[in-house]
mmCIF file of C-alpha atoms in Angstrom:
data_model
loop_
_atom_site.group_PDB
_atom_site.id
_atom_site.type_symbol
_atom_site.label_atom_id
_atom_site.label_comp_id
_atom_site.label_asym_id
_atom_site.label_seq_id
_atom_site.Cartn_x
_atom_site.Cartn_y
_atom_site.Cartn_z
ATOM 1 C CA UNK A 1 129.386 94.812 52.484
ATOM 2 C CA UNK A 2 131.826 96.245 49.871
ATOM 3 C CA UNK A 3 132.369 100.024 49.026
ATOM 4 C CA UNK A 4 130.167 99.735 46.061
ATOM 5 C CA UNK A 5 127.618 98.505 47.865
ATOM 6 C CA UNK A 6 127.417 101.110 50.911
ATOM 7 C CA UNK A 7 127.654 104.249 48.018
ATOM 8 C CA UNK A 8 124.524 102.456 46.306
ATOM 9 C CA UNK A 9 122.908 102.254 49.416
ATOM 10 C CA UNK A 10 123.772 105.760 50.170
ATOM 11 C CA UNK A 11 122.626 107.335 46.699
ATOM 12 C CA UNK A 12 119.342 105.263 47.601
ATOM 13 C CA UNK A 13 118.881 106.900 50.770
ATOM 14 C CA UNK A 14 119.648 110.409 49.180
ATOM 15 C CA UNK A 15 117.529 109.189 46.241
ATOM 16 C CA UNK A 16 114.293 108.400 48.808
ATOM 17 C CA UNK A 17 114.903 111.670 50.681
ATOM 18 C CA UNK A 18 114.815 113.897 47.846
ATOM 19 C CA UNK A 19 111.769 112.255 47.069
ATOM 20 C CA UNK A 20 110.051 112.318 50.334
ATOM 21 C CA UNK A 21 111.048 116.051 50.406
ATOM 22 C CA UNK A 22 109.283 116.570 46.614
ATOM 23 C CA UNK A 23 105.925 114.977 47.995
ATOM 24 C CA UNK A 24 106.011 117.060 50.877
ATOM 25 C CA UNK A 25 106.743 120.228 49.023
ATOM 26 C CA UNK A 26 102.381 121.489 48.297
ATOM 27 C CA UNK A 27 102.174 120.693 52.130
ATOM 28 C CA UNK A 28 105.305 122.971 53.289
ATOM 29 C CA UNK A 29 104.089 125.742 50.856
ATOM 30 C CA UNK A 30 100.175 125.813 51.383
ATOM 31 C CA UNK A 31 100.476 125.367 55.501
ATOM 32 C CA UNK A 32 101.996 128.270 55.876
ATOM 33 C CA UNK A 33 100.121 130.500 53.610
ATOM 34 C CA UNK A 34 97.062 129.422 55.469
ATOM 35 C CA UNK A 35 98.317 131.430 58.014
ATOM 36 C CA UNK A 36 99.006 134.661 55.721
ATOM 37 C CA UNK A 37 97.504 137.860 56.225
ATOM 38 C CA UNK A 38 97.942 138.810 52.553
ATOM 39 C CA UNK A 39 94.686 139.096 50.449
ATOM 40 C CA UNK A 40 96.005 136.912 47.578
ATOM 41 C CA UNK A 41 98.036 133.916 47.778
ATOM 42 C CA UNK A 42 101.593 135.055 48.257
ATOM 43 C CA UNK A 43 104.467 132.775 49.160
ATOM 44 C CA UNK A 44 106.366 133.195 51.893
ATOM 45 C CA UNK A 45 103.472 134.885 53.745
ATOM 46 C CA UNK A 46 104.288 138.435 54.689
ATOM 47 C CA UNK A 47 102.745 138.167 58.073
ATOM 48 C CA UNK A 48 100.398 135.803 60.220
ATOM 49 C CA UNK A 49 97.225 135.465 60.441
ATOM 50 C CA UNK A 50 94.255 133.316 61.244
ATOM 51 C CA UNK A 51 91.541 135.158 58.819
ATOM 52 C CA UNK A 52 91.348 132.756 56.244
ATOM 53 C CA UNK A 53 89.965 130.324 59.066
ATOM 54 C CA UNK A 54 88.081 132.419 60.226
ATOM 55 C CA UNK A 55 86.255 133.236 57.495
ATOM 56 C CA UNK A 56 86.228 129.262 56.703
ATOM 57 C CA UNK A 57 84.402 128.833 60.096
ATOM 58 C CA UNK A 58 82.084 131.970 59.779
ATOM 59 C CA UNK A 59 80.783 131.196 55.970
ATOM 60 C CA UNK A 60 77.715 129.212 56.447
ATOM 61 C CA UNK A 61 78.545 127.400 52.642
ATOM 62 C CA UNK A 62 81.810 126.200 54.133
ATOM 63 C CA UNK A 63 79.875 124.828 57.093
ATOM 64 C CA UNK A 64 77.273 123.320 55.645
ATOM 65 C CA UNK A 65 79.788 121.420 52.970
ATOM 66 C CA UNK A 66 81.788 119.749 55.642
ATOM 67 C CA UNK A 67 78.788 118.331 57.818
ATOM 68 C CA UNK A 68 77.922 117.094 54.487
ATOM 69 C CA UNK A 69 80.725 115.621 53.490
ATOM 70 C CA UNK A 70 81.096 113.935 57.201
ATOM 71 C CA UNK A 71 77.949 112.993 56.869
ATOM 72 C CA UNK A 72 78.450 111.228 53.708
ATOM 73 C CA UNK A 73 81.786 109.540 54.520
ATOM 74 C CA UNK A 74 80.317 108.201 57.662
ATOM 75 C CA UNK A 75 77.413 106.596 55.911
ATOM 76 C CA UNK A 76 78.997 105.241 52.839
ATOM 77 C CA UNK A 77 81.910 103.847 54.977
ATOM 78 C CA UNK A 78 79.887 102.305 57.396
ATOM 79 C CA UNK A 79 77.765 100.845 54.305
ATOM 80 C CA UNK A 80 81.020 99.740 52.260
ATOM 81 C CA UNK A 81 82.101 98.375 55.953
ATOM 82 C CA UNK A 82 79.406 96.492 56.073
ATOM 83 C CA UNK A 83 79.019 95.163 52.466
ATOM 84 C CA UNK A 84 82.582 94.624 52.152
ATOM 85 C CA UNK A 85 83.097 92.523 55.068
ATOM 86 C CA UNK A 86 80.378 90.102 54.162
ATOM 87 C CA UNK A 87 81.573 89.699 50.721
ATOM 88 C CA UNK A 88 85.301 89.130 51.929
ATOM 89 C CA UNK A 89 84.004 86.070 54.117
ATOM 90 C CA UNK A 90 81.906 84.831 51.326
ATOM 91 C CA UNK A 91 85.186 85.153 49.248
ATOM 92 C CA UNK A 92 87.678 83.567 51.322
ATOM 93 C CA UNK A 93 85.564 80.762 53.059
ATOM 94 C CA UNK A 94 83.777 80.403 49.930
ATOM 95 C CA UNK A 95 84.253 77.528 47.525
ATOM 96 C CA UNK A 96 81.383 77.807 44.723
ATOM 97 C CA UNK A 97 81.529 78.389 41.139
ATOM 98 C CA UNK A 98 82.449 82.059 40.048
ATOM 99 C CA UNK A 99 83.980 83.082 43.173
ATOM 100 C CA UNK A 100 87.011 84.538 41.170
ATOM 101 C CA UNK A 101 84.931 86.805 38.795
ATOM 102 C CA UNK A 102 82.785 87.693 41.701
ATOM 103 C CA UNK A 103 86.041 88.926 43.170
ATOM 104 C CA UNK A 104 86.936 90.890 40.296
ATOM 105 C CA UNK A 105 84.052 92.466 39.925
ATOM 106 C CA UNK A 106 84.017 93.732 43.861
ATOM 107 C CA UNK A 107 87.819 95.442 42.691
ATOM 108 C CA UNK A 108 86.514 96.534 39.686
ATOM 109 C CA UNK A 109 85.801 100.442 41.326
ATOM 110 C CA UNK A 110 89.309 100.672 42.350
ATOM 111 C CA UNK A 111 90.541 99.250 39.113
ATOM 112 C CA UNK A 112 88.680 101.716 36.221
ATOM 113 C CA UNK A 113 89.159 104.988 36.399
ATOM 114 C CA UNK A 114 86.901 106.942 38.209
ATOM 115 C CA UNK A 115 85.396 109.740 35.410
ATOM 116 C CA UNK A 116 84.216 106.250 33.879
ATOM 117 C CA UNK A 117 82.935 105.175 37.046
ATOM 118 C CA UNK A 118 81.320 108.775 37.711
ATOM 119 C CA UNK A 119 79.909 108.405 34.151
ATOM 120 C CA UNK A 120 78.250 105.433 34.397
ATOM 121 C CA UNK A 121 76.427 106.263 37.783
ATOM 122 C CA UNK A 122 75.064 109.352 36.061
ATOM 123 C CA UNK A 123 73.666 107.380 33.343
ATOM 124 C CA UNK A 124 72.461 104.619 35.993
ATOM 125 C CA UNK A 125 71.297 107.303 38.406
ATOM 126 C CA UNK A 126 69.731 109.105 35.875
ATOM 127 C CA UNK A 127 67.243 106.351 34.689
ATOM 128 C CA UNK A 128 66.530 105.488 38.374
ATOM 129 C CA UNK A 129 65.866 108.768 39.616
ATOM 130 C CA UNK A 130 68.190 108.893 41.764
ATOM 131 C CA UNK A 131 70.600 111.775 40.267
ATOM 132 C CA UNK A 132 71.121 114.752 42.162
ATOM 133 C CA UNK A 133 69.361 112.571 45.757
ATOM 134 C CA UNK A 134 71.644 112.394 48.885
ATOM 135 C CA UNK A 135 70.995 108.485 48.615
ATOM 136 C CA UNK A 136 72.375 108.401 44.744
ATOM 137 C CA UNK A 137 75.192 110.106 46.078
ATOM 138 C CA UNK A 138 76.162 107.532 49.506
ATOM 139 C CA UNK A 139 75.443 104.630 47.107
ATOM 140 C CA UNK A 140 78.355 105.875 44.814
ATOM 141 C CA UNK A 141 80.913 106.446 47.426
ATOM 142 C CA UNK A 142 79.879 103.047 49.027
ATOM 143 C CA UNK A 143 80.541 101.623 45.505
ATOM 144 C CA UNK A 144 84.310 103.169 45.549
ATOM 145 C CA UNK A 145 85.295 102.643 48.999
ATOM 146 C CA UNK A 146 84.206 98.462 48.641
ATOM 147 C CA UNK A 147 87.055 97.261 47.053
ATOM 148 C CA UNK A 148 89.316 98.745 49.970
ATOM 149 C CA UNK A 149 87.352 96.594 52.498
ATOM 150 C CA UNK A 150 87.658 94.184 50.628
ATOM 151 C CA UNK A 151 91.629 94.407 49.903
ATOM 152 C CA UNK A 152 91.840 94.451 53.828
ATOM 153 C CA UNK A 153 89.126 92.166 55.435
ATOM 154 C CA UNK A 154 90.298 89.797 52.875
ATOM 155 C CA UNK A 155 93.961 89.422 54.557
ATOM 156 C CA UNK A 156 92.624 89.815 57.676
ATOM 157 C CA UNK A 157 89.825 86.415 57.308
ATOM 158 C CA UNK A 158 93.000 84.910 55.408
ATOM 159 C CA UNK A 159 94.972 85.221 58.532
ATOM 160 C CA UNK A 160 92.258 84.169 61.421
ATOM 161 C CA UNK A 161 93.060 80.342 61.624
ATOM 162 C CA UNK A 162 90.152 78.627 60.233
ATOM 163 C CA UNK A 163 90.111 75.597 62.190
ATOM 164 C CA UNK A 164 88.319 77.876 65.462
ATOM 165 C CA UNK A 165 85.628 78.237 62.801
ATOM 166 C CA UNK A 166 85.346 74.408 62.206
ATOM 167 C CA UNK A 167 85.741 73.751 66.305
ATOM 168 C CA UNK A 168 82.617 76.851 66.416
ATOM 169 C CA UNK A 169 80.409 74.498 64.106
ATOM 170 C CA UNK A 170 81.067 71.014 65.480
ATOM 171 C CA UNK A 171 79.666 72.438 68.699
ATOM 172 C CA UNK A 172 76.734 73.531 67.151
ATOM 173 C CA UNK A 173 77.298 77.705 65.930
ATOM 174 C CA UNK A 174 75.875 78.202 63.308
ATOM 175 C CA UNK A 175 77.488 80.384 60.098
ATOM 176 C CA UNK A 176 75.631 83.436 61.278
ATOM 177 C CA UNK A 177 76.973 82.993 64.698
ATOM 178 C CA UNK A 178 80.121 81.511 64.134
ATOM 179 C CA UNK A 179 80.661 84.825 61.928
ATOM 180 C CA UNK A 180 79.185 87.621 64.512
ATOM 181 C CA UNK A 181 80.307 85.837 67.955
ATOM 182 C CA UNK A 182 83.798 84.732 66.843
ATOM 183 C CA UNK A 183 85.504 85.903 63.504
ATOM 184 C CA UNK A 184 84.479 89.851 63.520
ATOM 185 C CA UNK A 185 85.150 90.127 67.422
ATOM 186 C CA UNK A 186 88.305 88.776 66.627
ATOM 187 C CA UNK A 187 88.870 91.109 63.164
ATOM 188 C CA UNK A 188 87.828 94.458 64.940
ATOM 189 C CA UNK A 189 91.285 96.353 64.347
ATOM 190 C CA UNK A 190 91.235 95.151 60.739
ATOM 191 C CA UNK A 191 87.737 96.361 60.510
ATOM 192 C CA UNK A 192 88.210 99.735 61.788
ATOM 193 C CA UNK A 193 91.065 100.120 59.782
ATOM 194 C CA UNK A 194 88.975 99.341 57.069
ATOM 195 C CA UNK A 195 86.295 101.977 58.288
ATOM 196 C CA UNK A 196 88.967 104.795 58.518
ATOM 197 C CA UNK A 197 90.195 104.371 54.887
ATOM 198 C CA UNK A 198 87.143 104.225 53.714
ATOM 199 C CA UNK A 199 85.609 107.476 55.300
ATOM 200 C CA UNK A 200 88.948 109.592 54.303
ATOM 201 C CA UNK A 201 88.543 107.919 50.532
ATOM 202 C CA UNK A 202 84.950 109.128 50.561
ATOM 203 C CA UNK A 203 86.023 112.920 52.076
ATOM 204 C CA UNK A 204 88.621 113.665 49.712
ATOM 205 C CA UNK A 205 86.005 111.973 46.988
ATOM 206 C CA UNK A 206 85.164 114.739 44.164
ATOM 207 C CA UNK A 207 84.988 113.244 40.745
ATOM 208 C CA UNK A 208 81.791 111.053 41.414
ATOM 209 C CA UNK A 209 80.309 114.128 43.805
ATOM 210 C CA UNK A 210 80.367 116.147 40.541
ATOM 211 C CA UNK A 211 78.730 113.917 38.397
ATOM 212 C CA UNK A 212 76.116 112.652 40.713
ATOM 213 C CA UNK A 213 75.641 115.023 43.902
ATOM 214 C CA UNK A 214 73.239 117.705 42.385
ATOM 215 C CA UNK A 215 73.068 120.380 44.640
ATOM 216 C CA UNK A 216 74.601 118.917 47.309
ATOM 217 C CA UNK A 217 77.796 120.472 48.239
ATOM 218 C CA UNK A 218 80.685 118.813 49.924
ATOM 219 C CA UNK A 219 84.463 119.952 51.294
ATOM 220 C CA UNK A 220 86.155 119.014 47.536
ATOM 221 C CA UNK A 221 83.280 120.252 45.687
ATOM 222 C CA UNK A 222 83.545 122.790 47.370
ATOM 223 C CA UNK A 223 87.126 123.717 46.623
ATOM 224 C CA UNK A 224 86.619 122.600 43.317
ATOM 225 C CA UNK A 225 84.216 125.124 42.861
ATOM 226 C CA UNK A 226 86.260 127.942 44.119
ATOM 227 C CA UNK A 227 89.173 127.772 42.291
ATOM 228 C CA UNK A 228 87.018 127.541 38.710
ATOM 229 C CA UNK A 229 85.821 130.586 40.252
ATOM 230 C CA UNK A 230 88.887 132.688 41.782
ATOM 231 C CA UNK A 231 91.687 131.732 43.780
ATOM 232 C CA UNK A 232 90.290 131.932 46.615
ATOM 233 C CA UNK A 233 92.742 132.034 49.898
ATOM 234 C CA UNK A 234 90.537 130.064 52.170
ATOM 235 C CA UNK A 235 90.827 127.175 50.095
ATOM 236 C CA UNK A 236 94.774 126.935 51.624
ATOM 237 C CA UNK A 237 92.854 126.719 55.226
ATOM 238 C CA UNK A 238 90.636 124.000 53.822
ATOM 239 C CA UNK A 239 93.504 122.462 52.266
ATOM 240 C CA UNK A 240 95.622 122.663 56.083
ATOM 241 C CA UNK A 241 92.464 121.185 57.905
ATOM 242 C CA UNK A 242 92.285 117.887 55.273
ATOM 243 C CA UNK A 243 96.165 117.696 55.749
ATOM 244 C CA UNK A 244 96.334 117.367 59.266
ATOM 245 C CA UNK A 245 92.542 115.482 59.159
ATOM 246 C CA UNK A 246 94.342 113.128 56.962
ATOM 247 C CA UNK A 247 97.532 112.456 59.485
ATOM 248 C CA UNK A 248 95.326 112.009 61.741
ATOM 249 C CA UNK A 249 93.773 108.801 59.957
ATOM 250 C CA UNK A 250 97.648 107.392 59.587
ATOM 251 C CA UNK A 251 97.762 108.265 63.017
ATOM 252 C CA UNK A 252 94.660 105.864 64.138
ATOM 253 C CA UNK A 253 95.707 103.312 60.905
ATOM 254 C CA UNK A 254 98.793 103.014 62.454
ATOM 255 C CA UNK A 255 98.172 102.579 66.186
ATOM 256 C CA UNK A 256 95.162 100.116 64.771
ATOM 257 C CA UNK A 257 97.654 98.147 63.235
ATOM 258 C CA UNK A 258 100.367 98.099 66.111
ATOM 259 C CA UNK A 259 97.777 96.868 68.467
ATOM 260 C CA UNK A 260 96.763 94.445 66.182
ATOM 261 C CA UNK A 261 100.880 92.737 65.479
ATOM 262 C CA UNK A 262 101.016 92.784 69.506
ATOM 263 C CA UNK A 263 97.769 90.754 70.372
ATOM 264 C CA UNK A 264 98.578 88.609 67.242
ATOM 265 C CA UNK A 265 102.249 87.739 69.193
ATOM 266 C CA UNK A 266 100.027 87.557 72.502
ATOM 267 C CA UNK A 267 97.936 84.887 70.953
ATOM 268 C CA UNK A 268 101.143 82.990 69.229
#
């Protein structure tokens, strides 16, 4: 490689860092003042303290927003999960007409932006009756967490070899069993994978949850809420908890996806 080329790569590198150091920058400044013992936010903290969580875990509001909003991710997740899966067989396996606009239309959530999305389920919602009803609001998280199944059971039915399928059906399986007893067995990692990105999508979800939740509160809406109010402190310990809730999720994507490359290479 000539000089040129290792100073290019070098700026690069320096170029990424400074970067990766930018994006990290709300995470190194709210951590810490989750841990402040200042009554305002106030950067550096002048001491430590843990009152900010402690008056996250004693205020019955904060509590009853997150087993809400777990509550909601783990239903509409499951549900997209579910939906998503089926649709990404139908789409890959599938050879009838339309399959390509059916397609688009199962990406279309991720696609349009979501006050437009958020705007048409409270017109939809509203003529249905179901604005402001716990069910309204898992049916619109299921509808933006789809296309991410989708995305990733899509690859993952692209890469399971096809012909164990056709072997499956000249013994006799049928398509339901050929689908339950041998392809999702086989696409579990992918499939949890699928489940965790969906469930942190539909946490950190707050523009739909405005439009469409009512009086149903939730972790964003919550924060949301607070600082059109005041800036509240606790919101930083909020913020810290979805941060590290968040790595977390890489954490298990990541390991998912390891164990996943290593049976694939077992198999091969």
């Amino acid at each position: 490689m000539s000089a040129r080329g290792r100073i290019s790569d070098l700026w690069l590198g320096v170029f990424a860092i400074l970067v990766l150091i930018f994006l990290c920058l709300p995470v190194l400044i709210v951590a810490p003042m989750s841990f402040s013992d200042a009554k305002s936010l106030e950067f550096p903290p002048p001491g430590f303290s843990l009152r900010w969580y402690e008056n996250l875990l004693g205020n019955p509001i904060w509590v009853e927003a997150g087993k809400n909003s777990l509550l909601l991710a783990t239903l509409s997740s499951t549900a997209a999960l579910i939906a998503g899966t089926l649709a990404s067989y139908v789409l890959v396996r599938g050879t009838f007409f339309g399959r390509r606009a059916l397609e688009a239309n199962f990406m279309a959530p991720m696609i349009v932006p979501s006050i437009i999305t958020a705007v048409a389920l409270y017109i939809f919602f509203a003529q249905t009756g179901l604005l402001g009803t716990f069910f309204g609001l898992v049916l619109g998280h299921t509808i933006l967490a789809v296309p991410y199944v989708v995305l990733i059971m899509q690859a993952a039915i692209r890469g399971f070899d096809v012909r164990i399928e056709q072997v499956a059906a000249t013994l006799g399986a049928s398509q339901w069993q050929i689908l339950t007893k041998i392809v999702l067995p086989n696409l579990a990692p992918s499939a949890a994978a699928a489940w965790i990105f969906s469930f942190v999508m539909s946490f950190d979800e707050v523009v739909v949850t405005l439009f469409v939740s009512g009086t149903y509160m939730t972790i964003p809406k919550r924060m949301f809420n607070e600082l059109m109010l005041q800036v509240n402190p606790t919101v930083t310990a909020v913020a810290t908890l979805l941060i590290a809730f968040n790595l977390l999720a890489l954490g298990v994507l990541l390991l998912l996806t390891g164990r996943k490359k290593l049976f694939g290479a077992g198999m091969a």
